[in-house]
Short mmCIF file of C-alpha atoms and ligand atoms in Angstrom, two decimals:
data_model
loop_
_atom_site.label_atom_id
_atom_site.label_comp_id
_atom_site.label_asym_id
_atom_site.label_seq_id
_atom_site.Cartn_x
_atom_site.Cartn_y
_atom_site.Cartn_z
CA MET A 259 -5.96 -47.77 -7.34
CA ARG A 260 -8.02 -48.72 -4.29
CA ARG A 261 -4.82 -49.50 -2.38
CA THR A 262 -3.29 -46.17 -3.29
CA LEU A 263 -6.39 -44.34 -2.10
CA THR A 264 -6.47 -46.33 1.12
CA THR A 265 -2.80 -45.63 1.74
CA LEU A 266 -3.34 -41.95 1.08
CA LEU A 267 -6.30 -41.77 3.44
CA ALA A 268 -4.37 -43.64 6.11
CA ALA A 269 -1.49 -41.21 5.70
CA ILE A 270 -3.80 -38.21 6.08
CA ILE A 271 -5.68 -39.67 9.05
CA GLY A 272 -2.40 -40.82 10.58
CA ALA A 273 -0.89 -37.38 10.15
CA THR A 274 -3.90 -35.69 11.70
CA LEU A 275 -4.33 -38.10 14.58
CA SER A 276 -0.74 -38.02 15.68
CA GLY A 277 -0.58 -34.23 15.22
CA GLN A 278 2.59 -34.91 13.32
CA VAL A 279 3.17 -34.45 9.61
CA LYS A 280 5.66 -36.32 7.52
CA VAL A 281 7.25 -34.28 4.73
CA SER A 282 9.19 -36.21 2.09
CA VAL A 283 11.99 -34.04 0.77
CA HIS A 284 13.04 -35.28 -2.68
CA GLU A 285 16.49 -33.76 -2.89
CA THR A 286 17.56 -36.37 -5.45
CA ALA A 287 14.74 -35.60 -7.91
CA PRO A 288 16.36 -34.92 -11.30
CA ASP A 289 15.81 -31.99 -13.67
CA GLN A 290 14.15 -29.61 -11.24
CA PRO A 291 13.75 -25.95 -12.24
CA VAL A 292 15.83 -23.22 -10.66
CA ILE A 293 13.95 -20.76 -8.44
CA PRO A 294 14.86 -17.54 -10.28
CA LYS A 295 16.07 -14.89 -7.89
CA GLU A 296 13.48 -12.58 -9.47
CA ILE A 297 10.77 -14.48 -7.55
CA TYR A 298 11.95 -12.29 -4.66
CA GLY A 299 11.46 -9.00 -6.54
CA GLN A 300 9.97 -5.76 -5.28
CA PHE A 301 7.95 -2.78 -6.42
CA ALA A 302 8.34 0.95 -5.67
CA GLU A 303 5.79 3.47 -6.89
CA HIS A 304 5.41 7.23 -6.67
CA LEU A 305 2.68 6.68 -4.13
CA GLY A 306 2.46 8.12 -0.64
CA ARG A 307 5.87 8.05 1.03
CA CYS A 308 7.38 5.16 -0.89
CA ILE A 309 9.79 7.17 -3.02
CA TYR A 310 9.93 10.49 -1.11
CA ASP A 311 10.82 9.91 2.57
CA GLY A 312 11.09 6.16 1.94
CA ILE A 313 13.90 5.83 -0.59
CA TRP A 314 14.79 9.42 -1.41
CA VAL A 315 15.34 12.28 1.03
CA GLY A 316 17.69 14.36 -1.14
CA GLU A 317 21.34 15.22 -0.62
CA ASP A 318 20.58 18.20 1.65
CA SER A 319 18.40 16.27 4.08
CA PRO A 320 19.40 16.07 7.78
CA ILE A 321 18.50 12.38 7.50
CA PRO A 322 21.74 10.46 6.86
CA ASN A 323 21.85 9.68 3.15
CA ILE A 324 24.08 8.42 0.39
CA ASN A 325 23.74 10.84 -2.52
CA GLY A 326 20.14 11.51 -1.49
CA TYR A 327 19.09 7.90 -0.76
CA ARG A 328 18.28 7.11 2.90
CA LYS A 329 21.33 5.38 4.35
CA ASP A 330 19.30 3.17 6.73
CA LEU A 331 17.11 1.98 3.86
CA VAL A 332 20.09 1.28 1.59
CA GLU A 333 21.71 -0.83 4.30
CA ALA A 334 18.53 -2.76 5.06
CA ILE A 335 17.74 -3.39 1.40
CA ARG A 336 21.26 -4.65 0.75
CA GLU A 337 20.63 -7.47 3.25
CA LEU A 338 17.57 -8.62 1.33
CA LYS A 339 19.51 -9.10 -1.93
CA VAL A 340 16.63 -7.54 -3.86
CA PRO A 341 17.05 -8.90 -7.41
CA VAL A 342 14.68 -6.63 -9.34
CA LEU A 343 12.72 -3.44 -8.64
CA ARG A 344 9.67 -2.30 -10.62
CA TRP A 345 9.19 1.49 -10.99
CA PRO A 346 7.58 4.12 -11.29
CA GLY A 347 4.16 2.43 -10.92
CA GLY A 348 1.55 1.04 -10.71
CA CYS A 349 -1.20 3.35 -11.73
CA PHE A 350 1.29 6.23 -11.53
CA ALA A 351 3.22 4.75 -14.48
CA ASP A 352 0.44 5.45 -16.94
CA GLU A 353 0.41 9.11 -15.94
CA TYR A 354 4.18 9.52 -15.76
CA HIS A 355 6.00 11.53 -18.41
CA TRP A 356 9.62 10.62 -17.94
CA MET A 357 11.03 13.82 -19.41
CA ASP A 358 9.58 15.65 -16.37
CA GLY A 359 12.12 13.76 -14.25
CA ILE A 360 15.43 14.56 -15.95
CA GLY A 361 17.69 17.61 -16.05
CA PRO A 362 18.39 20.18 -13.32
CA LYS A 363 16.04 19.59 -10.41
CA LYS A 364 15.05 23.26 -10.17
CA ASP A 365 13.66 23.08 -13.71
CA ARG A 366 11.64 19.91 -13.24
CA PRO A 367 7.90 20.56 -13.35
CA ARG A 368 5.75 20.11 -10.29
CA ILE A 369 2.79 17.93 -11.14
CA ILE A 370 -0.21 16.58 -9.29
CA ASN A 371 -0.21 12.88 -8.56
CA THR A 372 -3.86 12.58 -9.45
CA HIS A 373 -4.09 8.88 -8.78
CA TRP A 374 -2.60 8.88 -5.31
CA GLY A 375 -4.01 11.54 -3.02
CA GLY A 376 -3.54 14.55 -5.30
CA THR A 377 -0.09 14.99 -3.78
CA LEU A 378 2.36 17.41 -5.37
CA GLU A 379 5.15 15.56 -7.15
CA ASP A 380 8.27 17.62 -7.76
CA ASN A 381 9.94 15.03 -9.99
CA SER A 382 13.18 15.22 -8.01
CA PHE A 383 13.36 11.43 -8.22
CA GLY A 384 13.45 10.50 -11.89
CA THR A 385 15.18 8.16 -14.31
CA HIS A 386 18.75 8.93 -13.16
CA GLU A 387 17.88 8.68 -9.49
CA PHE A 388 16.09 5.35 -9.98
CA LEU A 389 18.65 3.70 -12.22
CA ASN A 390 21.57 4.89 -10.07
CA PHE A 391 19.82 3.46 -6.98
CA CYS A 392 19.50 0.10 -8.72
CA GLU A 393 23.08 0.23 -9.92
CA MET A 394 24.38 1.03 -6.42
CA LEU A 395 22.53 -1.97 -4.96
CA GLY A 396 23.06 -4.41 -7.86
CA ILE A 397 19.30 -4.51 -8.52
CA GLU A 398 17.91 -5.17 -12.00
CA PRO A 399 15.59 -2.26 -12.91
CA TYR A 400 12.12 -3.00 -14.25
CA ILE A 401 10.70 0.09 -15.96
CA SER A 402 6.97 0.34 -16.25
CA GLY A 403 6.15 2.43 -19.33
CA ASN A 404 3.29 4.86 -19.91
CA VAL A 405 0.76 3.50 -22.38
CA GLY A 406 -2.45 4.91 -20.91
CA SER A 407 -1.63 8.60 -21.37
CA GLY A 408 1.75 8.56 -23.07
CA THR A 409 2.75 8.24 -26.72
CA VAL A 410 4.60 5.56 -28.61
CA GLU A 411 7.33 8.10 -29.32
CA GLU A 412 7.69 8.96 -25.63
CA LEU A 413 8.19 5.35 -24.59
CA SER A 414 10.48 4.64 -27.49
CA LYS A 415 12.67 7.64 -26.61
CA TRP A 416 12.79 6.63 -22.95
CA VAL A 417 14.30 3.29 -23.94
CA GLU A 418 16.77 5.09 -26.19
CA TYR A 419 17.65 7.60 -23.46
CA MET A 420 18.41 4.85 -20.96
CA THR A 421 20.21 2.35 -23.19
CA ALA A 422 21.69 3.87 -26.38
CA LYS A 423 25.41 4.65 -26.57
CA GLU A 424 25.08 7.44 -29.09
CA GLY A 425 22.55 9.61 -30.87
CA VAL A 426 20.38 12.44 -29.72
CA MET A 427 18.96 10.74 -26.62
CA ALA A 428 22.39 9.54 -25.50
CA GLU A 429 23.69 13.10 -25.89
CA LYS A 430 20.84 14.40 -23.78
CA ARG A 431 21.62 11.80 -21.11
CA ALA A 432 25.31 12.72 -21.15
CA ALA A 433 24.38 16.41 -20.79
CA ASN A 434 22.43 15.37 -17.69
CA GLY A 435 25.52 13.81 -16.19
CA ARG A 436 25.50 10.20 -17.33
CA LYS A 437 27.71 9.31 -20.28
CA GLU A 438 27.44 5.54 -20.26
CA PRO A 439 24.06 3.94 -20.88
CA TRP A 440 22.50 1.81 -18.15
CA ASN A 441 21.58 -1.80 -18.64
CA VAL A 442 17.82 -2.01 -18.64
CA LYS A 443 16.34 -5.40 -19.29
CA TYR A 444 12.72 -5.32 -18.14
CA ILE A 445 10.28 -2.97 -19.79
CA GLY A 446 6.59 -3.12 -18.93
CA VAL A 447 4.28 -1.90 -21.68
CA GLY A 448 1.60 -0.34 -19.50
CA ASN A 449 0.10 -1.28 -16.15
CA GLU A 450 -3.42 -2.46 -15.37
CA ASN A 451 -4.58 -1.22 -18.76
CA TRP A 452 -7.94 -2.86 -18.03
CA GLY A 453 -8.35 -0.25 -15.27
CA CYS A 454 -6.25 2.74 -14.22
CA GLY A 455 -4.03 2.28 -17.28
CA GLY A 456 -6.73 3.33 -19.75
CA ASN A 457 -9.79 1.12 -19.19
CA MET A 458 -9.11 -0.96 -22.30
CA THR A 459 -10.54 -4.28 -23.37
CA ALA A 460 -8.14 -7.19 -23.73
CA GLU A 461 -8.66 -7.17 -27.50
CA TYR A 462 -7.87 -3.47 -27.84
CA TYR A 463 -4.89 -3.63 -25.49
CA SER A 464 -3.40 -6.55 -27.45
CA ASP A 465 -3.07 -4.30 -30.49
CA VAL A 466 -1.89 -1.35 -28.44
CA TYR A 467 0.76 -3.59 -26.85
CA LYS A 468 2.09 -4.61 -30.26
CA ARG A 469 2.28 -1.01 -31.40
CA TYR A 470 4.15 0.28 -28.35
CA ALA A 471 6.38 -2.79 -28.06
CA THR A 472 7.45 -2.54 -31.71
CA TYR A 473 9.24 0.75 -31.01
CA CYS A 474 10.97 -0.36 -27.84
CA ARG A 475 14.27 -1.12 -29.54
CA ASN A 476 17.40 -2.97 -28.52
CA TYR A 477 20.36 -0.57 -28.57
CA ASP A 478 24.04 -1.46 -28.47
CA GLY A 479 23.71 -4.95 -27.08
CA ASN A 480 21.05 -4.09 -24.49
CA LYS A 481 18.39 -6.77 -24.91
CA LEU A 482 14.92 -5.83 -23.72
CA TYR A 483 12.57 -8.25 -22.04
CA LYS A 484 9.11 -6.91 -22.84
CA VAL A 485 6.24 -7.42 -20.44
CA ALA A 486 2.59 -7.08 -21.43
CA CYS A 487 -0.01 -5.95 -18.93
CA GLY A 488 -1.74 -9.04 -17.62
CA ALA A 489 -4.86 -9.94 -15.77
CA SER A 490 -6.15 -9.09 -12.35
CA ASP A 491 -6.80 -12.09 -10.12
CA TYR A 492 -9.45 -14.33 -11.70
CA ASP A 493 -9.74 -12.60 -15.09
CA TYR A 494 -8.79 -15.64 -17.15
CA ASN A 495 -10.29 -14.12 -20.27
CA TRP A 496 -7.60 -11.40 -20.29
CA THR A 497 -4.85 -14.05 -20.31
CA ARG A 498 -6.66 -16.05 -22.99
CA VAL A 499 -7.03 -13.05 -25.30
CA LEU A 500 -3.48 -11.82 -24.78
CA MET A 501 -2.02 -15.28 -25.38
CA SER A 502 -4.08 -15.79 -28.52
CA LYS A 503 -3.44 -12.35 -30.02
CA VAL A 504 0.13 -11.51 -28.94
CA ARG A 505 2.50 -14.37 -29.30
CA ASN A 506 5.51 -12.69 -30.85
CA GLY A 507 7.54 -9.94 -29.30
CA LEU A 508 6.43 -10.82 -25.80
CA SER A 509 8.77 -12.14 -23.11
CA GLY A 510 6.45 -12.00 -20.13
CA LEU A 511 2.80 -11.57 -19.24
CA SER A 512 2.01 -10.01 -15.91
CA LEU A 513 -0.62 -10.78 -13.26
CA HIS A 514 -1.73 -8.91 -10.12
CA TYR A 515 -3.10 -10.59 -7.00
CA TYR A 516 -3.76 -8.71 -3.77
CA THR A 517 -5.00 -10.15 -0.49
CA GLY A 518 -7.38 -7.61 0.97
CA GLY A 519 -8.61 -7.70 4.52
CA GLN A 520 -11.37 -5.99 6.42
CA GLY A 521 -10.22 -3.22 8.72
CA ARG A 522 -6.72 -2.04 9.43
CA ALA A 523 -3.52 -4.03 9.58
CA LEU A 524 -3.68 -4.59 13.33
CA GLU A 525 -7.46 -4.88 13.62
CA PHE A 526 -8.44 -8.51 13.27
CA ASP A 527 -9.73 -11.52 15.13
CA GLU A 528 -9.05 -15.21 14.54
CA ASP A 529 -11.74 -15.49 11.92
CA ASN A 530 -10.37 -12.53 9.90
CA TYR A 531 -6.87 -13.97 10.22
CA TYR A 532 -7.71 -17.44 8.92
CA ASN A 533 -9.90 -15.98 6.17
CA LEU A 534 -6.98 -13.86 5.05
CA ILE A 535 -4.62 -16.84 5.03
CA GLY A 536 -7.20 -18.75 2.97
CA LYS A 537 -7.43 -15.91 0.47
CA ALA A 538 -3.64 -15.48 0.28
CA VAL A 539 -2.97 -19.14 -0.54
CA GLU A 540 -5.69 -19.14 -3.20
CA VAL A 541 -2.98 -17.58 -5.35
CA ASP A 542 -1.82 -21.17 -5.91
CA GLU A 543 -5.00 -22.01 -7.80
CA VAL A 544 -5.08 -18.66 -9.58
CA LEU A 545 -1.51 -19.21 -10.83
CA LYS A 546 -2.35 -22.75 -11.92
CA ASN A 547 -5.34 -21.54 -13.93
CA HIS A 548 -3.41 -18.77 -15.71
CA GLU A 549 -0.53 -21.17 -16.33
CA ALA A 550 -2.90 -23.75 -17.83
CA ILE A 551 -4.18 -21.15 -20.31
CA MET A 552 -0.63 -20.14 -21.19
CA ASP A 553 0.26 -23.82 -21.70
CA LEU A 554 -2.47 -24.12 -24.33
CA TYR A 555 -1.03 -21.32 -26.46
CA ASP A 556 2.63 -21.67 -25.55
CA PRO A 557 3.37 -25.30 -24.66
CA GLN A 558 7.12 -24.71 -24.91
CA ARG A 559 6.90 -22.04 -22.23
CA LYS A 560 8.64 -19.31 -24.16
CA ILE A 561 6.52 -16.64 -22.49
CA ASP A 562 6.93 -16.18 -18.75
CA LEU A 563 4.31 -15.33 -16.18
CA LEU A 564 5.25 -12.45 -13.85
CA LEU A 565 3.21 -11.73 -10.74
CA ASP A 566 4.42 -8.15 -10.71
CA GLU A 567 2.14 -6.93 -7.91
CA TRP A 568 1.04 -8.93 -4.87
CA GLY A 569 0.68 -8.58 -1.13
CA THR A 570 -1.75 -7.58 1.62
CA TRP A 571 -3.99 -4.54 1.29
CA PHE A 572 -5.69 -3.16 4.42
CA ALA A 573 -7.44 0.07 5.35
CA GLN A 574 -4.79 2.71 5.79
CA GLU A 575 -3.71 3.92 9.21
CA PRO A 576 -5.64 6.82 10.76
CA GLY A 577 -3.94 10.16 10.53
CA THR A 578 -2.23 9.30 7.26
CA ILE A 579 -3.08 11.01 3.98
CA PRO A 580 -5.96 9.32 2.13
CA GLY A 581 -4.66 7.56 -0.94
CA HIS A 582 -1.19 7.03 0.52
CA LEU A 583 -1.85 3.38 1.44
CA PHE A 584 0.28 3.37 4.56
CA GLN A 585 -0.39 0.28 6.70
CA GLN A 586 1.29 -1.38 9.66
CA ASN A 587 2.70 -4.85 9.23
CA SER A 588 2.35 -7.70 11.70
CA MET A 589 3.17 -11.37 12.07
CA ARG A 590 -0.01 -11.91 10.02
CA ASP A 591 1.71 -10.24 7.04
CA ALA A 592 4.80 -12.35 7.66
CA MET A 593 2.64 -15.47 7.50
CA VAL A 594 1.09 -14.32 4.20
CA ALA A 595 4.56 -13.60 2.81
CA ALA A 596 6.01 -16.96 3.93
CA MET A 597 3.10 -19.06 2.66
CA SER A 598 2.93 -17.13 -0.63
CA LEU A 599 6.66 -17.47 -1.25
CA ASN A 600 6.44 -21.21 -0.54
CA ILE A 601 3.80 -21.37 -3.27
CA PHE A 602 5.78 -19.23 -5.73
CA ASN A 603 8.85 -21.45 -5.24
CA LYS A 604 6.81 -24.31 -6.73
CA HIS A 605 5.52 -22.46 -9.80
CA THR A 606 8.83 -21.57 -11.37
CA ALA A 607 8.39 -23.68 -14.49
CA ARG A 608 6.28 -20.73 -15.77
CA LEU A 609 6.40 -18.09 -13.02
CA LYS A 610 9.69 -16.20 -13.35
CA MET A 611 9.23 -13.05 -11.30
CA THR A 612 7.10 -11.62 -8.52
CA ASN A 613 7.15 -8.09 -7.08
CA ILE A 614 5.69 -7.51 -3.65
CA ALA A 615 3.82 -4.23 -3.21
CA GLN A 616 5.71 -2.26 -2.04
CA MET A 617 9.27 -1.73 -0.82
CA VAL A 618 8.69 0.99 1.78
CA ASN A 619 5.79 2.84 3.49
CA VAL A 620 3.11 1.48 1.13
CA LEU A 621 0.93 -1.65 1.52
CA GLN A 622 2.87 -4.77 2.59
CA ALA A 623 6.12 -2.91 3.05
CA MET A 624 9.52 -4.25 4.03
CA ILE A 625 10.38 -1.01 5.75
CA LEU A 626 8.47 1.82 7.44
CA THR A 627 9.99 5.25 7.97
CA LYS A 628 9.10 8.28 10.07
CA ASP A 629 11.52 11.20 9.90
CA ALA A 630 14.91 9.73 10.84
CA GLU A 631 13.43 6.50 12.25
CA VAL A 632 13.23 3.23 10.38
CA VAL A 633 11.33 0.05 11.19
CA LEU A 634 12.03 -3.38 9.70
CA THR A 635 8.70 -5.15 9.38
CA PRO A 636 7.95 -8.85 9.94
CA THR A 637 7.61 -9.12 6.13
CA TYR A 638 11.16 -7.77 5.80
CA HIS A 639 12.43 -10.59 8.00
CA VAL A 640 10.67 -13.25 5.93
CA PHE A 641 12.27 -11.88 2.75
CA ARG A 642 15.68 -11.88 4.43
CA MET A 643 15.27 -15.42 5.76
CA TYR A 644 13.97 -16.72 2.42
CA ASN A 645 16.65 -15.15 0.23
CA VAL A 646 18.55 -18.46 0.46
CA HIS A 647 16.14 -19.79 -2.17
CA GLN A 648 17.24 -17.24 -4.78
CA ASP A 649 18.71 -19.05 -7.81
CA ALA A 650 18.75 -22.37 -5.95
CA VAL A 651 17.39 -25.55 -7.52
CA SER A 652 13.84 -26.33 -6.52
CA VAL A 653 13.45 -29.45 -4.35
CA PRO A 654 10.02 -31.13 -4.46
CA VAL A 655 8.35 -31.78 -1.11
CA ALA A 656 5.38 -34.09 -0.58
CA TYR A 657 3.11 -34.00 2.45
CA SER A 658 -0.51 -34.23 3.53
CA ALA A 659 -0.85 -31.80 6.38
CA GLY A 660 -4.56 -31.36 5.96
CA THR A 661 -6.68 -28.27 6.06
CA SER A 662 -8.78 -26.45 8.66
CA VAL A 663 -11.81 -24.23 8.34
CA SER A 664 -12.18 -20.73 9.79
CA PRO A 665 -15.26 -20.01 11.96
CA SER A 666 -16.92 -18.37 8.96
CA GLY A 667 -16.08 -21.28 6.68
CA ARG A 668 -12.89 -20.46 4.79
CA ILE A 669 -10.53 -23.37 4.20
CA TYR A 670 -6.85 -22.84 4.90
CA PRO A 671 -3.87 -25.23 4.98
CA GLU A 672 -2.40 -26.30 8.30
CA LEU A 673 1.17 -26.22 7.05
CA SER A 674 3.20 -24.66 4.25
CA VAL A 675 6.59 -25.97 3.08
CA SER A 676 9.02 -25.45 0.21
CA ALA A 677 12.64 -26.40 -0.31
CA SER A 678 15.63 -25.70 -2.52
CA LYS A 679 19.17 -26.90 -3.00
CA ALA A 680 22.41 -24.92 -3.45
CA ASP A 681 25.47 -25.38 -1.20
CA ALA A 682 22.99 -26.74 1.35
CA ILE A 683 19.34 -27.72 1.34
CA HIS A 684 17.01 -25.04 2.66
CA VAL A 685 13.55 -25.91 3.88
CA SER A 686 11.12 -23.11 4.71
CA LEU A 687 8.12 -23.96 6.86
CA ALA A 688 5.14 -21.99 8.14
CA ASN A 689 2.59 -23.04 10.75
CA PRO A 690 -0.42 -20.67 10.54
CA SER A 691 -2.27 -22.03 13.59
CA VAL A 692 -2.62 -19.37 16.30
CA ASP A 693 -2.66 -21.94 19.10
CA LYS A 694 -1.34 -25.32 17.97
CA PRO A 695 2.29 -26.26 17.55
CA LYS A 696 3.05 -28.52 14.59
CA THR A 697 5.50 -31.38 14.65
CA VAL A 698 6.97 -32.10 11.25
CA GLU A 699 9.20 -34.98 10.30
CA LEU A 700 11.33 -34.16 7.27
CA GLU A 701 12.52 -37.30 5.53
CA PHE A 702 15.17 -36.95 2.84
CA ASP A 703 15.61 -39.32 -0.12
CA SER A 704 19.17 -40.18 0.75
CA LEU A 705 20.74 -37.35 2.71
CA LYS A 706 21.71 -38.15 6.28
CA PRO A 707 21.96 -34.67 7.76
CA SER A 708 25.23 -34.00 9.55
CA LYS A 709 24.66 -30.31 10.27
CA VAL A 710 21.33 -28.54 10.73
CA THR A 711 20.84 -24.90 11.66
CA GLY A 712 17.71 -22.81 11.66
CA GLU A 713 16.09 -19.43 12.10
CA ILE A 714 12.62 -18.73 13.42
CA LEU A 715 10.25 -15.76 13.18
CA VAL A 716 7.48 -15.70 15.75
CA GLY A 717 5.48 -13.01 17.53
CA LYS A 718 5.35 -12.10 21.23
CA GLY A 719 2.72 -13.49 23.56
CA LYS A 720 0.08 -16.09 22.83
CA GLY A 721 -2.79 -16.75 20.42
CA ILE A 722 -4.04 -13.95 18.23
CA ASP A 723 -1.97 -11.42 20.19
CA ALA A 724 1.19 -13.10 18.98
CA VAL A 725 -0.08 -12.82 15.40
CA LYS A 726 -0.71 -9.10 15.95
CA SER A 727 2.90 -8.60 17.06
CA HIS A 728 4.63 -5.94 15.05
CA ASN A 729 7.53 -3.54 15.10
CA ASP A 730 6.96 0.17 15.54
CA PHE A 731 8.62 3.54 15.85
CA GLY A 732 10.15 4.43 19.19
CA GLY A 733 12.13 1.20 19.29
CA GLN A 734 9.28 -1.30 19.64
CA VAL A 735 10.59 -4.63 18.32
CA GLN A 736 8.18 -7.53 18.85
CA VAL A 737 9.17 -9.59 15.83
CA ALA A 738 12.77 -10.43 14.96
CA PRO A 739 14.40 -13.63 13.74
CA ALA A 740 16.11 -15.83 16.30
CA ALA A 741 18.14 -19.02 16.19
CA PHE A 742 15.90 -22.11 16.00
CA LYS A 743 16.92 -25.21 17.89
CA ASP A 744 13.76 -27.25 18.32
CA PHE A 745 14.71 -30.15 16.05
CA LYS A 746 16.28 -33.61 16.29
CA THR A 747 18.13 -35.46 13.55
CA SER A 748 18.15 -39.21 13.16
CA GLY A 749 19.28 -41.09 10.04
CA LYS A 750 17.60 -39.48 7.03
CA THR A 751 15.13 -37.49 9.13
CA VAL A 752 14.91 -34.18 10.93
CA LYS A 753 12.03 -33.80 13.36
CA VAL A 754 10.98 -30.22 13.91
CA THR A 755 8.41 -28.66 16.24
CA LEU A 756 7.01 -25.42 14.90
CA PRO A 757 5.42 -23.16 17.53
CA PRO A 758 2.02 -21.64 16.73
CA ALA A 759 2.07 -18.87 14.10
CA SER A 760 5.73 -19.31 13.26
CA VAL A 761 7.96 -19.26 10.19
CA VAL A 762 11.13 -21.35 10.19
CA VAL A 763 13.94 -21.73 7.67
CA LEU A 764 16.27 -24.69 8.13
CA GLU A 765 19.66 -25.17 6.55
CA VAL A 766 20.49 -28.85 6.18
CA LYS A 767 23.86 -30.28 5.14
O1 AHR B 238 0.19 -1.03 -5.55
C1 AHR B 238 -0.84 -0.11 -5.55
C2 AHR B 238 -1.66 -0.13 -6.84
O2 AHR B 238 -2.32 -1.35 -6.96
C3 AHR B 238 -0.90 -0.01 -8.13
O3 AHR B 238 -0.60 1.31 -8.45
C4 AHR B 238 -1.85 -0.59 -9.12
O4 AHR B 238 -1.18 -1.17 -10.23
C5 AHR B 238 -2.63 -1.61 -8.32
O5 AHR B 238 -3.99 -1.48 -8.50
#
C-alpha cells in the first residue's frame, strides 16, 4: 500500500515538475460501455428566438428555407449529427397545450408565453413542424409533456395523435396532412415539476408521474421510453424519493445542471473564468452522487439517468428582450462544452442522454441568428469535433494531471481527456490554462500508431483575450477548427503539445 502511494505521489510530482502529463490509454480494456450517441443530444424550447427565427421562419420568409425551416440552420445541424432533440420545453412544456399547434395555421390560437418574456406565441410551429424537422434530419424526437397545467387525457391523446395508426386521433392527424404515424420514443412526463412545472414535492410528483405515465400508451409497435422529471443539481432527496417510489414504468430519470456565471458571456476575468470551469466540472461529482443513489435502488441499472438540460447561463445581452436568454458564446463556452463532454463520456454506464440548452439563440447555443445571418459558435465546433465519440466504445484513460486553484480559491483540473474506439481511436483533450501550454504523452496498451491526424479549436490572441474569442455577425470569425500537427509518434506513444486554452481531438490508427 505504502509503495503504491509513493508511486502515485511520484507520478503526480513528476508530472507537475516536468510540465508533462502521461495519459495511459487502455484501448485493450475489455467490456467497456458504448458512448450512446444520445450523450450528444440537444434541446429546443419555445423561448426567445430559439424556435421562431432560429429554426422556423415559415415558408413565405425571404430568408432561404426548406419548407419553413432555415436552410443555413438545417445545413449546420446536419453536420453535428444531432441524435435527439427535446421539445417544446423546458418551463414552456408545462404550459403548452399541443392542440393549439395543429391544424390550419390561420386558426391556431395566439397565446402569451407567460414564462418567457410574455411574448406572443402564434403556434405556427407545432407537433407536425417539430416532428417533420426531426424526420428530415434523422433526429430522434424527445417530447416533453405538460403535467403542470395539462390533463392526463391531453397527454394521452398527444401520444395517440403522434403514434397511432388508426382511431380518432390518427384520423385527426391524417386530416391535418400526415397519414402515417411518426416514431416517437422519448416522452418526458413533465419538466422541473419541483419548480416551474407545478411546484410539487418529490412525494407528490411520484404519484402524479405514475398517473400520467399509465395513460401514455404504446400504439402499433411504437415503444415509448418514459422519462420522469428529475432533480436540479444537488437535490439528492428528489432522486432518492423518485427511485424509492417509482420503480416500474420508468425508463429514465432526468437531471438538470447549469453552470451560471457572473455578468455577460464576454464579460469575465481570469478568476471568473477558472471559477466557471471549476463549477462546470463539478458535474462529475453531481452525476456520481445521483448515480450512487440510483445504484442503491436499481443495482441492475434498468433505469437510465438523463441530463436533459445543461450548459452555461449568463446575463443576457443588452438590447435583447428580457426573458429571451440570448447570450454570446466564446472559447470559454467551448472549454465548458469540451470538459463536460469528456466527463459525460465516462458516465455512460448509467448516463444515457444529455441535452445541451439550447440549439439556437438561447443560452449555450450552437448557432446564433440575426435576420439572414448565421453564426456558428465555438460550442458548435466542439460538438462537431466530438461527434466521433457517438456510439463508439468507451476507452478508459488514466492520468494525474493535477489541479490548480483560481485566485478566489476554486479548484479546477489542469487537463481533461476522454477517448473512444470505433474504426479508429479518438482522444479528445482540453487544456483550460489561459497561459500555459500542456505537453501530454499518450501511451497506448498495445497500439503502435501508424497514422495520427488531429483538429484543434483555439481562440485568437493571448491569455484571457484568447478565451474571450468568439464569432459574431458581420463575418467576424475568431474561433474555427484547424488541422492540428503538434504531435510526435514513437512506438506506443503520441506526444502532444496543447496550446493554452485549446481543445484538440486526435484520430489515431
Ligand atoms: O433552458 C431554460 C430553462 O431552464 C428551462 O425552460 C427550464 O427547464 C430550466 O430552468
